[in-house]
Short mmCIF file of C-alpha atoms and ligand atoms in Angstrom, two decimals:
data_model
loop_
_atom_site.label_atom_id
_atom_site.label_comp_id
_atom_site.label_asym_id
_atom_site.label_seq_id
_atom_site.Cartn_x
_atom_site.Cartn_y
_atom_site.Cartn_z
CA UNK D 1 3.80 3.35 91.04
CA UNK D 2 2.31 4.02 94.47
CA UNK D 3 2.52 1.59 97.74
CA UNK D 4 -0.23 -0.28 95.77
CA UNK D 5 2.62 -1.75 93.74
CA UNK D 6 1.22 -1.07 90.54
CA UNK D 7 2.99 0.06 87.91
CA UNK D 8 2.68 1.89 84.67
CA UNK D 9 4.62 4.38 82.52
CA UNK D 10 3.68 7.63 81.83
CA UNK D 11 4.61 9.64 78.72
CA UNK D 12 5.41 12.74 79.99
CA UNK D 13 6.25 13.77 84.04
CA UNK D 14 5.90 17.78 84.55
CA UNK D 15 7.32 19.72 87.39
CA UNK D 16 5.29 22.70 87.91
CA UNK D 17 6.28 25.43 90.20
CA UNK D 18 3.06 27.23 89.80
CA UNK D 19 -0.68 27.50 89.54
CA UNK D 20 -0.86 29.19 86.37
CA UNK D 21 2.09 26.53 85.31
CA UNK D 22 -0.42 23.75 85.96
CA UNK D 23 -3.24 25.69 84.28
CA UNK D 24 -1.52 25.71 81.09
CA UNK D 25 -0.54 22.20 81.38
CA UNK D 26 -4.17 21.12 82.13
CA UNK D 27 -6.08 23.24 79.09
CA UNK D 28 -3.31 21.35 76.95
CA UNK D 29 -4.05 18.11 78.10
CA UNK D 30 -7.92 19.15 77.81
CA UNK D 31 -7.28 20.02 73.79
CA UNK D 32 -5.11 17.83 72.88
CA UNK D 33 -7.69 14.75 75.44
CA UNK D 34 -4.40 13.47 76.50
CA UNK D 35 -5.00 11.70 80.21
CA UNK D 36 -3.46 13.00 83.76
CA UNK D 37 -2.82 12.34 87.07
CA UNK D 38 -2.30 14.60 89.65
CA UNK D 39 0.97 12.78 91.66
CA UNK D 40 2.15 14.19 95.45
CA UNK D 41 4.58 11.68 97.29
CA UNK D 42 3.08 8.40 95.59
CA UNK D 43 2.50 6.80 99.16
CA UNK D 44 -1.07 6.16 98.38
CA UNK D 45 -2.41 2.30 98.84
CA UNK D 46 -4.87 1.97 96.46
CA UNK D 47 -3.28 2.36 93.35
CA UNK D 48 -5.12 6.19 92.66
CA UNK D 49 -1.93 7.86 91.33
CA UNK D 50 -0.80 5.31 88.72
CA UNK D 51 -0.98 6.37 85.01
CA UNK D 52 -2.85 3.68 83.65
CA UNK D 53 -3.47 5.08 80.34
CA UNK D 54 0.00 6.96 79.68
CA UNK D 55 -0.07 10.44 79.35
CA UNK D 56 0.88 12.89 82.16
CA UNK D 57 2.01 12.51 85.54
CA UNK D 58 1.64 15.65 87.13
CA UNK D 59 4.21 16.21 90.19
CA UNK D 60 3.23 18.98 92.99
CA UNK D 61 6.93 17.46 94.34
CA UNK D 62 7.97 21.55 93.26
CA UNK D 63 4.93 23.24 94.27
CA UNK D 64 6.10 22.62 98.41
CA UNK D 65 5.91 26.16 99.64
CA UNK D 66 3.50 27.25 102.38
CA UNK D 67 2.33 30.48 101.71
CA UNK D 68 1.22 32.31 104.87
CA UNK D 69 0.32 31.20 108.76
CA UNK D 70 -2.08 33.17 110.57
CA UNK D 71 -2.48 32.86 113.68
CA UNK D 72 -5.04 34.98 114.57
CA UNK D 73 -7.29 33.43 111.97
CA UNK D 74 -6.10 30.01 112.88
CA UNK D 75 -5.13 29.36 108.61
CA UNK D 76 -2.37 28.32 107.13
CA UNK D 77 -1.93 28.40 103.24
CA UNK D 78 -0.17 25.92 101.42
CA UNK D 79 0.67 24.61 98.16
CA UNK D 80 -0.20 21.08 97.26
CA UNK D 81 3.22 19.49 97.30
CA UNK D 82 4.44 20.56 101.39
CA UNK D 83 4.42 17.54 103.20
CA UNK D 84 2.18 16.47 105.87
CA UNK D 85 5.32 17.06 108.84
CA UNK D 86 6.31 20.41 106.89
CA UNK D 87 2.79 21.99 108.07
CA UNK D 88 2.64 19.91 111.42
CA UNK D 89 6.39 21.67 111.97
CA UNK D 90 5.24 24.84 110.74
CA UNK D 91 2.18 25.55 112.92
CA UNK D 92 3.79 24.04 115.50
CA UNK D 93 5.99 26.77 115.94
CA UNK D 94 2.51 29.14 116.58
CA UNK D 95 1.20 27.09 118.23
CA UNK D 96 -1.03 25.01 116.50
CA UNK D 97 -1.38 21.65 114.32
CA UNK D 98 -3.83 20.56 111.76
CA UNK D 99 -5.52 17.52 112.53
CA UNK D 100 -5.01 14.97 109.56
CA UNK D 101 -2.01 12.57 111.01
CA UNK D 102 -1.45 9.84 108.76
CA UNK D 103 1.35 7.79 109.82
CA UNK D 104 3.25 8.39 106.36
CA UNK D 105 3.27 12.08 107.20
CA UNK D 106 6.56 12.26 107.01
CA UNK D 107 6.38 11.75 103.02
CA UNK D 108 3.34 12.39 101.76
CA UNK D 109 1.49 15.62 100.63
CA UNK D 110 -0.64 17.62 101.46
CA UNK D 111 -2.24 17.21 97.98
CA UNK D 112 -2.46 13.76 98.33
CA UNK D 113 -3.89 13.82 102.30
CA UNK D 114 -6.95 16.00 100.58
CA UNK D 115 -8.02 13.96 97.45
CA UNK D 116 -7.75 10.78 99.45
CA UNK D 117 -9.17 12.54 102.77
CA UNK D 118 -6.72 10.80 104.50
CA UNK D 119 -6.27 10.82 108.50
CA UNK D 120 -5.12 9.17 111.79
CA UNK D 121 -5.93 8.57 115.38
CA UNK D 122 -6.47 12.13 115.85
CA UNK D 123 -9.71 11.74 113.60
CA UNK D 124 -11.74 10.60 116.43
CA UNK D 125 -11.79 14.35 118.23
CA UNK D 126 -10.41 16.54 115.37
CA UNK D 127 -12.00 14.92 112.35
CA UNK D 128 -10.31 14.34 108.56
CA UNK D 129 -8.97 17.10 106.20
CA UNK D 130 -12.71 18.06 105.45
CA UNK D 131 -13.18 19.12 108.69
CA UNK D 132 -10.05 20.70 108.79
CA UNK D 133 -10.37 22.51 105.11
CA UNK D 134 -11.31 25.88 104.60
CA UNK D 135 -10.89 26.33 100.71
CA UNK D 136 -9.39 25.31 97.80
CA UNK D 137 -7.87 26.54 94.61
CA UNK D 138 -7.99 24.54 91.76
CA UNK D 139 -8.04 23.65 88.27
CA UNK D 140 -10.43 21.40 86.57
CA UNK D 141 -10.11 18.94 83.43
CA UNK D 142 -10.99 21.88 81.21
CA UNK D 143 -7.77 23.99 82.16
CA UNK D 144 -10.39 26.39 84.30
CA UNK D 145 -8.58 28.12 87.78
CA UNK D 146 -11.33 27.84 89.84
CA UNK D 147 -11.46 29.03 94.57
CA UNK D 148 -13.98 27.02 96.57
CA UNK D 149 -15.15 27.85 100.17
CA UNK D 150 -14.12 30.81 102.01
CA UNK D 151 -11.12 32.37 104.32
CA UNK D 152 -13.55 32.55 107.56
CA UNK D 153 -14.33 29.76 110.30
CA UNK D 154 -18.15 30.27 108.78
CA UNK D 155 -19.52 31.00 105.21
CA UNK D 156 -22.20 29.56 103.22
CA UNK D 157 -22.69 30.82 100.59
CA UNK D 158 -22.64 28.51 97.11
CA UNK D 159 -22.33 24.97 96.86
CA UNK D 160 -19.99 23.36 99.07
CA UNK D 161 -17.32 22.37 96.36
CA UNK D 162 -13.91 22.00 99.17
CA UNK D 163 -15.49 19.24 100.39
CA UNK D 164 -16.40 17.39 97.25
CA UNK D 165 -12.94 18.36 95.58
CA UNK D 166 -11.66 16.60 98.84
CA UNK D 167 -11.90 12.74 98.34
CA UNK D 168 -12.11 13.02 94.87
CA UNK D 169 -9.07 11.03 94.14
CA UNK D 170 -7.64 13.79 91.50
CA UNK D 171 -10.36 12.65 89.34
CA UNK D 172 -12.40 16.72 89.58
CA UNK D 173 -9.48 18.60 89.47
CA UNK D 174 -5.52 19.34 90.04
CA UNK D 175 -5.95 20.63 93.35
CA UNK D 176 -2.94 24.17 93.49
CA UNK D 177 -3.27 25.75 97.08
CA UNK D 178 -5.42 24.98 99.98
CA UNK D 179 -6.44 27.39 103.23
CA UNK D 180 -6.15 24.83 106.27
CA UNK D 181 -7.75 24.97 109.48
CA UNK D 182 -5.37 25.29 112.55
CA UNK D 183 -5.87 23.68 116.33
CA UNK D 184 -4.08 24.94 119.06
CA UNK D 185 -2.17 22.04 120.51
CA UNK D 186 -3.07 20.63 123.28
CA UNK D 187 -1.31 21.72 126.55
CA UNK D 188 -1.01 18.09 127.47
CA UNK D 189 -1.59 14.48 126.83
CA UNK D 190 -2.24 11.32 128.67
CA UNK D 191 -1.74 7.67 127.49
CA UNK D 192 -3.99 4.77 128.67
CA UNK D 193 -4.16 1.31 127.47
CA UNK D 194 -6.91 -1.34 128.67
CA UNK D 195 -6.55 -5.07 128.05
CA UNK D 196 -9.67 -7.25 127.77
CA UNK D 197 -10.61 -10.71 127.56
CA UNK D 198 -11.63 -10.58 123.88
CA UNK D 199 -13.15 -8.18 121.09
CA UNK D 200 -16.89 -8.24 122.61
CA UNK D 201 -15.56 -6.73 125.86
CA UNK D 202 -13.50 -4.19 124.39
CA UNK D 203 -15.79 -3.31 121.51
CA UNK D 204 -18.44 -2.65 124.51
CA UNK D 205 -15.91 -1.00 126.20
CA UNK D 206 -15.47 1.39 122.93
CA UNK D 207 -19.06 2.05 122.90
CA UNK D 208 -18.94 3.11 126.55
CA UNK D 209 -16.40 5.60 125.92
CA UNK D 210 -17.50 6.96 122.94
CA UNK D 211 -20.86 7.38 124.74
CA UNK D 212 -19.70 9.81 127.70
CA UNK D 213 -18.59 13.53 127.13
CA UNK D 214 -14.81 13.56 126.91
CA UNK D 215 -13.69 12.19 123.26
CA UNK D 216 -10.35 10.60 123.58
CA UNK D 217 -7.68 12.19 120.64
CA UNK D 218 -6.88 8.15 120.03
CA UNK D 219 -8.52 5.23 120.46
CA UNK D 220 -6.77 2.57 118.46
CA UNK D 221 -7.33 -1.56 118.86
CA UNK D 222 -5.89 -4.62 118.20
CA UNK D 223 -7.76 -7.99 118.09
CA UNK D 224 -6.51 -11.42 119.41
CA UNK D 225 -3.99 -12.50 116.19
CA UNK D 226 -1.99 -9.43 116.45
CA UNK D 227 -1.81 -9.72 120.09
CA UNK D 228 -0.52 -13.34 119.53
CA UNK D 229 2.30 -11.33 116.58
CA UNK D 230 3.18 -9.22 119.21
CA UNK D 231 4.02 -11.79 121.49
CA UNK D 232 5.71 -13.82 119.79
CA UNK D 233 7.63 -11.10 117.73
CA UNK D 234 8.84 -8.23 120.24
CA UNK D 235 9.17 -7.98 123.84
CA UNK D 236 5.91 -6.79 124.64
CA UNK D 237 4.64 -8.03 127.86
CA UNK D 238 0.72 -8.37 128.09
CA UNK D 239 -1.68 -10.68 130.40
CA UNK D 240 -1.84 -14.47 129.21
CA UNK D 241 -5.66 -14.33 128.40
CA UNK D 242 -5.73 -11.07 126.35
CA UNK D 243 -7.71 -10.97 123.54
CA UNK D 244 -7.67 -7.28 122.51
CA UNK D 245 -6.04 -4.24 123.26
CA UNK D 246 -6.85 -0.57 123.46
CA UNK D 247 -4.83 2.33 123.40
CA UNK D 248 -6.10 5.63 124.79
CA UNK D 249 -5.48 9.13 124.62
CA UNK D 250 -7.14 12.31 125.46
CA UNK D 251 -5.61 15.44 125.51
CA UNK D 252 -6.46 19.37 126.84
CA UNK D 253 -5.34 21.52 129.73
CA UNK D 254 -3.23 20.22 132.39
CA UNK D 255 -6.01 21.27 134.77
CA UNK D 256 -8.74 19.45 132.73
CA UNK D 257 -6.61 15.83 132.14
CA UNK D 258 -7.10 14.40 135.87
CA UNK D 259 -10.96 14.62 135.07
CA UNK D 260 -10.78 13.67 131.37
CA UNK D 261 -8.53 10.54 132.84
CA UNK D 262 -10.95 9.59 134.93
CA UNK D 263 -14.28 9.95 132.96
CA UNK D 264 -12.24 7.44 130.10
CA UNK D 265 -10.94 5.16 132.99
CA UNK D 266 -14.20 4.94 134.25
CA UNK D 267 -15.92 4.04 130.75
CA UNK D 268 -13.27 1.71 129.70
CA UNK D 269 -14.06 -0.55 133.01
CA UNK D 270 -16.73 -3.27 132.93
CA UNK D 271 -16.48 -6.85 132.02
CA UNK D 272 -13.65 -8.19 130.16
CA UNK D 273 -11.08 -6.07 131.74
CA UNK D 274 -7.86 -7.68 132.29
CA UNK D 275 -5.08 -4.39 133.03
CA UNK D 276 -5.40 -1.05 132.94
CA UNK D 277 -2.58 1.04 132.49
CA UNK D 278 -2.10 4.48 132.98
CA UNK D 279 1.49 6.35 131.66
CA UNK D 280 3.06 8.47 134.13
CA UNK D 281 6.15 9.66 132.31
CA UNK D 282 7.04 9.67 129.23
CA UNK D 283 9.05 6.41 129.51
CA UNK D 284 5.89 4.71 130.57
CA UNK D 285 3.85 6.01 127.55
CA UNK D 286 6.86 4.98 125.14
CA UNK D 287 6.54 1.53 126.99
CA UNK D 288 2.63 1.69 126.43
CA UNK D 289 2.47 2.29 122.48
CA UNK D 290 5.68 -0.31 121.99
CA UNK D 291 3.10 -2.81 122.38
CA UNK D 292 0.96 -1.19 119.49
CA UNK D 293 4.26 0.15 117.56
CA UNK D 294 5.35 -3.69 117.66
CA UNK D 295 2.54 -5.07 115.12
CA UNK D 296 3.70 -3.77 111.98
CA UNK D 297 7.47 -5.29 111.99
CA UNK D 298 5.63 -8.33 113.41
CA UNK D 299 3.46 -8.24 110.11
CA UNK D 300 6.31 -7.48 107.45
CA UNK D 301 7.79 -10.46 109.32
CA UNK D 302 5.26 -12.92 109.04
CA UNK D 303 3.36 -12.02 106.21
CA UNK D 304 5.59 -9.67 103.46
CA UNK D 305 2.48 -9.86 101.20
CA UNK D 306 -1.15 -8.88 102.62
CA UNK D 307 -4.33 -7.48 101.38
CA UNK D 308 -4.68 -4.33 103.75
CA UNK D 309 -8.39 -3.15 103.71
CA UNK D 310 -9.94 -0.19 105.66
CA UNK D 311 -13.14 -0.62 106.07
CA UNK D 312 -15.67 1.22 108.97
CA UNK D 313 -18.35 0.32 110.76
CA UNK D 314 -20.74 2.78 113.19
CA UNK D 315 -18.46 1.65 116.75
CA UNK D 316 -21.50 -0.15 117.79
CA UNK D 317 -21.22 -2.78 115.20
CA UNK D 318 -17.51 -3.11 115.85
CA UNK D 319 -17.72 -6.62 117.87
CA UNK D 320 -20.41 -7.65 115.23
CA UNK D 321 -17.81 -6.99 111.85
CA UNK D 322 -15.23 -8.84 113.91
CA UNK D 323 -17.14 -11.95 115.13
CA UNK D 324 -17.72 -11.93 111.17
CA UNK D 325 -14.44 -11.48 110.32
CA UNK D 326 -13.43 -14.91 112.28
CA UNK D 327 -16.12 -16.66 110.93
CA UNK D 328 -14.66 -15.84 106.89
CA UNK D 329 -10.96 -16.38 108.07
CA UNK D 330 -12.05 -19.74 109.32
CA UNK D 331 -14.22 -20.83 106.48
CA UNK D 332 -11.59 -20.02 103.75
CA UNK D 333 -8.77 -21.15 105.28
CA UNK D 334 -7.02 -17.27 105.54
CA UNK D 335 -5.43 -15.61 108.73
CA UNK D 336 -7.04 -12.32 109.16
CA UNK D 337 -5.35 -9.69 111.79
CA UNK D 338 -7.26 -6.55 112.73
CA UNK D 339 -6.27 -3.38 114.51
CA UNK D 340 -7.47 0.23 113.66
CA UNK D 341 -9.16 3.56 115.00
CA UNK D 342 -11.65 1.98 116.75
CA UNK D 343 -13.11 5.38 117.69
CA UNK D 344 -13.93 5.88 114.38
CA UNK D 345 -14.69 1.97 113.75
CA UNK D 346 -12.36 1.86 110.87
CA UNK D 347 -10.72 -1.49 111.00
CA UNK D 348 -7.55 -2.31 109.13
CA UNK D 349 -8.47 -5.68 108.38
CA UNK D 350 -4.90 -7.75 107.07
CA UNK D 351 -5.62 -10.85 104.91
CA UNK D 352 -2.39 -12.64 105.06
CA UNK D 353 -1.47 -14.55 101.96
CA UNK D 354 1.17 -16.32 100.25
CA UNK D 355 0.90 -14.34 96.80
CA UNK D 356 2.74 -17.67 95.44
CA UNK D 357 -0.63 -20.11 96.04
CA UNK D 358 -3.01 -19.55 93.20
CA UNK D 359 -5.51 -21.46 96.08
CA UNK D 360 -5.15 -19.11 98.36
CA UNK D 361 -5.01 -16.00 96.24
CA UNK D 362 -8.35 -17.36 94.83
CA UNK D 363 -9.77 -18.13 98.24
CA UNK D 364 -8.72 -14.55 98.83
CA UNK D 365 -10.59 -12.80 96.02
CA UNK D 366 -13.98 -14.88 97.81
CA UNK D 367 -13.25 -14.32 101.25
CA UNK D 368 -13.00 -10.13 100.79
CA UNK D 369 -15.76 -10.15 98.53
CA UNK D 370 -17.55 -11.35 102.06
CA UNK D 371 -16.08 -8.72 103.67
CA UNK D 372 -17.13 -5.65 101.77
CA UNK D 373 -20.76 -7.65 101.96
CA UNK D 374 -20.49 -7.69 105.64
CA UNK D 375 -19.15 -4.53 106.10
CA UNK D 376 -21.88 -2.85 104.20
CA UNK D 377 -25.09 -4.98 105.67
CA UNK D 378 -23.25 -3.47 109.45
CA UNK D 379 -23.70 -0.08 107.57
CA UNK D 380 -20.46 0.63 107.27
CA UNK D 381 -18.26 2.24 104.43
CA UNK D 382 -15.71 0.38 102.27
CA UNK D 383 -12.60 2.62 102.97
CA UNK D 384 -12.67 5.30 105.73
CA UNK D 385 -8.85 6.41 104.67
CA UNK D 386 -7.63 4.99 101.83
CA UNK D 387 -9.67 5.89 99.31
CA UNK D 388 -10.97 3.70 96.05
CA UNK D 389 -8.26 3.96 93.59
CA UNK D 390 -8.56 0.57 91.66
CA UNK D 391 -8.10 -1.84 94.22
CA UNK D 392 -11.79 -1.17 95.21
CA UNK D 393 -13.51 0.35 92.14
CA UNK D 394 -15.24 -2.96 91.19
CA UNK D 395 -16.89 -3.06 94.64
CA UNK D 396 -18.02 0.84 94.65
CA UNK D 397 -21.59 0.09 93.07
CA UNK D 398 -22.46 -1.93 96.06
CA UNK D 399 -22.16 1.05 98.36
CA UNK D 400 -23.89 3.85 96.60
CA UNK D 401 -27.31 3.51 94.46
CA UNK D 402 -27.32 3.45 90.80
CA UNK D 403 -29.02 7.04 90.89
CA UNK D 404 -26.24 8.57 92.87
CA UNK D 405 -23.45 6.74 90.99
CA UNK D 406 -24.86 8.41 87.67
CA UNK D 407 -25.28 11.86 89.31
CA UNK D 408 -21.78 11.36 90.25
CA UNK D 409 -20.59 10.58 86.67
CA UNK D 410 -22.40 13.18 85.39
CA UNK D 411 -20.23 15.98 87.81
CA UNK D 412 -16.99 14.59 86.86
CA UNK D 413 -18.46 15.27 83.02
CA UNK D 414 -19.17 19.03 84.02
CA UNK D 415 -15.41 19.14 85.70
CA UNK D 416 -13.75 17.09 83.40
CA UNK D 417 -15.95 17.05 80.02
CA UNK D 418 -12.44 14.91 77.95
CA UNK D 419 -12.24 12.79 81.15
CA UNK D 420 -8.44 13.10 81.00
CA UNK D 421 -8.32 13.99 85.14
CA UNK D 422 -7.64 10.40 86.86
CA UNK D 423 -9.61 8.33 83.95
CA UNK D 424 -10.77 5.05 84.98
CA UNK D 425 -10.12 5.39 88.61
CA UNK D 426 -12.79 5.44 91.73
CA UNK D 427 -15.99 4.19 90.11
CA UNK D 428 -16.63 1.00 88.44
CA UNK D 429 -15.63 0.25 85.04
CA UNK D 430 -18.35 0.32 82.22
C1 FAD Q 501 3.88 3.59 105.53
C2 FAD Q 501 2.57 4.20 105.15
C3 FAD Q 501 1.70 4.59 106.14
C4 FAD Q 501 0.46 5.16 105.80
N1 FAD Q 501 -0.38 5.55 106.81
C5 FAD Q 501 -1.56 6.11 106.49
C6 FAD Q 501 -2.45 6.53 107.53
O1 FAD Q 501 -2.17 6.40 108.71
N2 FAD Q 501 -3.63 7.08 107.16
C7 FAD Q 501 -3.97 7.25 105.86
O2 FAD Q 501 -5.04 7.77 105.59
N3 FAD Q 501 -3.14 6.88 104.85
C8 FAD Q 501 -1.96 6.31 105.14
N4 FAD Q 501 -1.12 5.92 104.12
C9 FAD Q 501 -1.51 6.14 102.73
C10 FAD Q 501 -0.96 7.46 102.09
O3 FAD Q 501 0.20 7.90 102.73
C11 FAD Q 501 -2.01 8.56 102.11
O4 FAD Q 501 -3.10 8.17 101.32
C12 FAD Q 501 -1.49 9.92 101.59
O5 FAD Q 501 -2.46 10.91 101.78
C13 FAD Q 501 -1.10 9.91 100.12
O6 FAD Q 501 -0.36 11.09 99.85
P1 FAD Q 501 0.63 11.19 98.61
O7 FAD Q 501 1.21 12.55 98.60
O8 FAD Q 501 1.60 10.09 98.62
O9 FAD Q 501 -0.40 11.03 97.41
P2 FAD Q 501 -0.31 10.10 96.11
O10 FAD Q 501 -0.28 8.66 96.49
O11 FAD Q 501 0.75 10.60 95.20
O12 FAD Q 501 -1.73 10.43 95.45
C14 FAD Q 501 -2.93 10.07 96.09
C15 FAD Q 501 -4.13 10.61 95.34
O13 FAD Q 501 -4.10 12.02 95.42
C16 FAD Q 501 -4.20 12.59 94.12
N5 FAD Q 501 -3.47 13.86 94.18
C17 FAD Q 501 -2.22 14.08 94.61
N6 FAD Q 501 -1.93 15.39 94.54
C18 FAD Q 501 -3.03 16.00 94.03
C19 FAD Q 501 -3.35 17.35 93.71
N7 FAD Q 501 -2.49 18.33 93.88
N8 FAD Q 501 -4.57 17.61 93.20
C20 FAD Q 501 -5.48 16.62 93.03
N9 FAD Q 501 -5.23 15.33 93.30
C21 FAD Q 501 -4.02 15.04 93.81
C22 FAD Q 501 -3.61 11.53 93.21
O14 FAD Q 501 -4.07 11.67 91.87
C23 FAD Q 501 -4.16 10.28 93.85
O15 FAD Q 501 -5.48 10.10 93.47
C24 FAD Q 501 0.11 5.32 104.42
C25 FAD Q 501 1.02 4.93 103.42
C26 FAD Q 501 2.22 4.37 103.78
C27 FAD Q 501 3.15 3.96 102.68
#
């Protein structure tokens, strides 16, 4: 299972503590056309790591060492099962950090962070782990050990095959060490958060920002329902009229912050404004992201069950998707909550339902249907994080063209020519 809750047994689970472990495992599966899944930490949302048709579950849970940090190249080598904290810890102490920062970084892998291409708040400035991916070694459905991209900060030579192996949901190939691209950390970090009237303001207010020159390192929102959770569920103390919420961050040199403050201050001003807050100690930024902290437990509360979508939209459609969003809630009877990276315009849009009402789990199934339609006529993407899995798979056709769905098919064939990587995951049944 994964945090999709679905379930299914495999036949088999193998530990390997090697590549050439996972090679031989893989060219077995390939002649013998028995089906696997690549597993890290099973955190995953969208149901990508679940054995549907039996077979193998393939665990990088021993394959957790990281192989070298070098500084002076800014790289750090890994194998696929080191969590997401156990590299944040271990450039850290250099130094440095990579980028990715999903909130489950705690528990999940580095394996699973690449073929989901999963991120954070830091994505805004420091981009997702194919930005932040310098190669990969790997081995596809036919038991091949193949190395993609290079060691340097530049190289182009050959197809670009790191970033298609990344996002590929384990469906290309069992992905055994990758060469990571190191950030220094920032010298320091300041926390804003602005309150406006309601989502038109603030979206404007995102577009300002995201116009100017200094890119924040977060810029997360919530809309009017999850201010009203808040309220009502934690201590949080916000203006009467708010109707959405952002929280700021940019980071850089002590020397360069005042400036950077000011240039974001400055953006984030304009009409709808209710409060803007600016941390000056580490107490006050605590007190600052309590208010955004405070949503989830409000959620869990209210609503145990929810369908959690992540969906983007180019930032200057933001107000647009959520005007929409109001518009569905209201016609099919369904409380929707939003908050996100609005920096990236990749809104986690909560459908709260009572899993118990076959009329609202049917209004549901209509009301996101709507959604991915509006999402994509804003030209936006169905899932900026999460991935596909097979909680969006039937949907996937809407996005991307016949033509480039069957060129698609056709690459998985020349990776995986048994289709026993992932089967049945990502793309739409036929
Ligand atoms: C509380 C919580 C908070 C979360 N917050 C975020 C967030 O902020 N941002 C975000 O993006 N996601 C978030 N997630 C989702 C999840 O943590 C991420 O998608 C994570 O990257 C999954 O990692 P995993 O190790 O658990 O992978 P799994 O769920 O085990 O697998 C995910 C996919 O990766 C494939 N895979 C795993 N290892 C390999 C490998 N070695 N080679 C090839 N394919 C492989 C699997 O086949 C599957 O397709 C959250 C989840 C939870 C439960």
């Amino acid at each position: 299972m994964d945090n999709s809750r679905r379930h299914a047994l495999p036949a088999y689970v193998v530990l390997p503590t090697s590549h050439e472990q996972v090679q031989r495992v893989v060219a077995l599966c390939h002649q013998q056309r028995i089906p696997l899944v690549a597993r890290g930490r099973g955190t995953g949302t969208t149901g990508a790591s679940v054995p549907i048709h039996g077979g193998v579950v393939l665990s990088s849970e021993r394959m957790n060492r990281i192989l070298s940090i070098d500084p002076a190249n800014r790289v750090m080598v890994v194998e696929p099962g080191v969590t997401n904290q156990e590299v944040q810890d271990a450039a850290a102490a250099h130094g440095f950090f990579w980028p990715p920062d999903p909130t489950s970084a705690a528990f999940c892998s580095i394996g699973g962070n690449l073929a989901y291409n999963s991120a954070g708040p830091r994505a805004v400035k420091y981009g997702t782990p194919r930005e932040n991916t310098l190669g990969l070694r790997a081995v596809t459905g036919t038991g091949e050990a193949i190395r993609t991209g290079v060691y340097t900060s530049k190289g182009v030579v050959g197809y670009d095959l790191t970033r298609l192996l990344i996002g590929s949901e384990g469906t290309l190939a069992v992905i055994t060490e990758a060469t990571l691209r190191l950030t220094p950390l920032p010298a320091a970090k300041r926390t804003l958060q602005a309150v406006y009237r309601d989502m038109h303001t603030a979206a404007a207010a995102v577009s300002r920002i995201m116009a100017q020159p200094v890119i924040p390192c977060a810029l997360e929102f919530i809309d009017a329902r999850a201010i009203e959770m808040i309220r009502n569920y934690s201590q949080a103390k916000l203006p009467q009229q708010a109707g959405a919420l952002l929280m700021i961050e940019v980071d850089g040199s002590p020397a360069s912050l005042e400036e950077a403050v000011q240039a974001v201050s400055q953006a984030a001003a304009g009409e709808g404004l209710l409060d803007l807050a600016i941390a000056q100690s580490q107490q006050e930024v605590d007190a600052l992201w309590a208010t955004r902290k405070a949503l989830s437990p409000a959620l869990r509360t209210i609503a145990p069950k929810k369908i959690n979508e992540d969906v983007v939209v180019p930032v200057s459609h933001m107000a647009e998707l959520i005007d929409g969003l109001e518009q569905l809630a209201r016609r099919h009877g369904i409380t929707i909550v939003n908050f996100g990276h609005a920096g990236n315009g990749n809104i986690h849009v909560n459908l709260l339902i009572n899993p118990d009402d076959p009329l609202q789990m049917h209004a549901a199934e209509h009301c996101l249907d709507e959604v991915f339609d509006l999402v994509l006529c804003l030209r936006g993407t169905l899932s900026g994080e999460h991935g596909v899995g097979m909680e969006k798979q039937a949907f996937v056709g809407r996005e991307i063209d016949p033509a480039t769905l069957a060129l698609m098919r056709q690459i998985k064939q020349v990776f995986d020519p048994h289709n026993i990587l992932n089967p049945d995951k990502m793309f739409p049944l036929i």
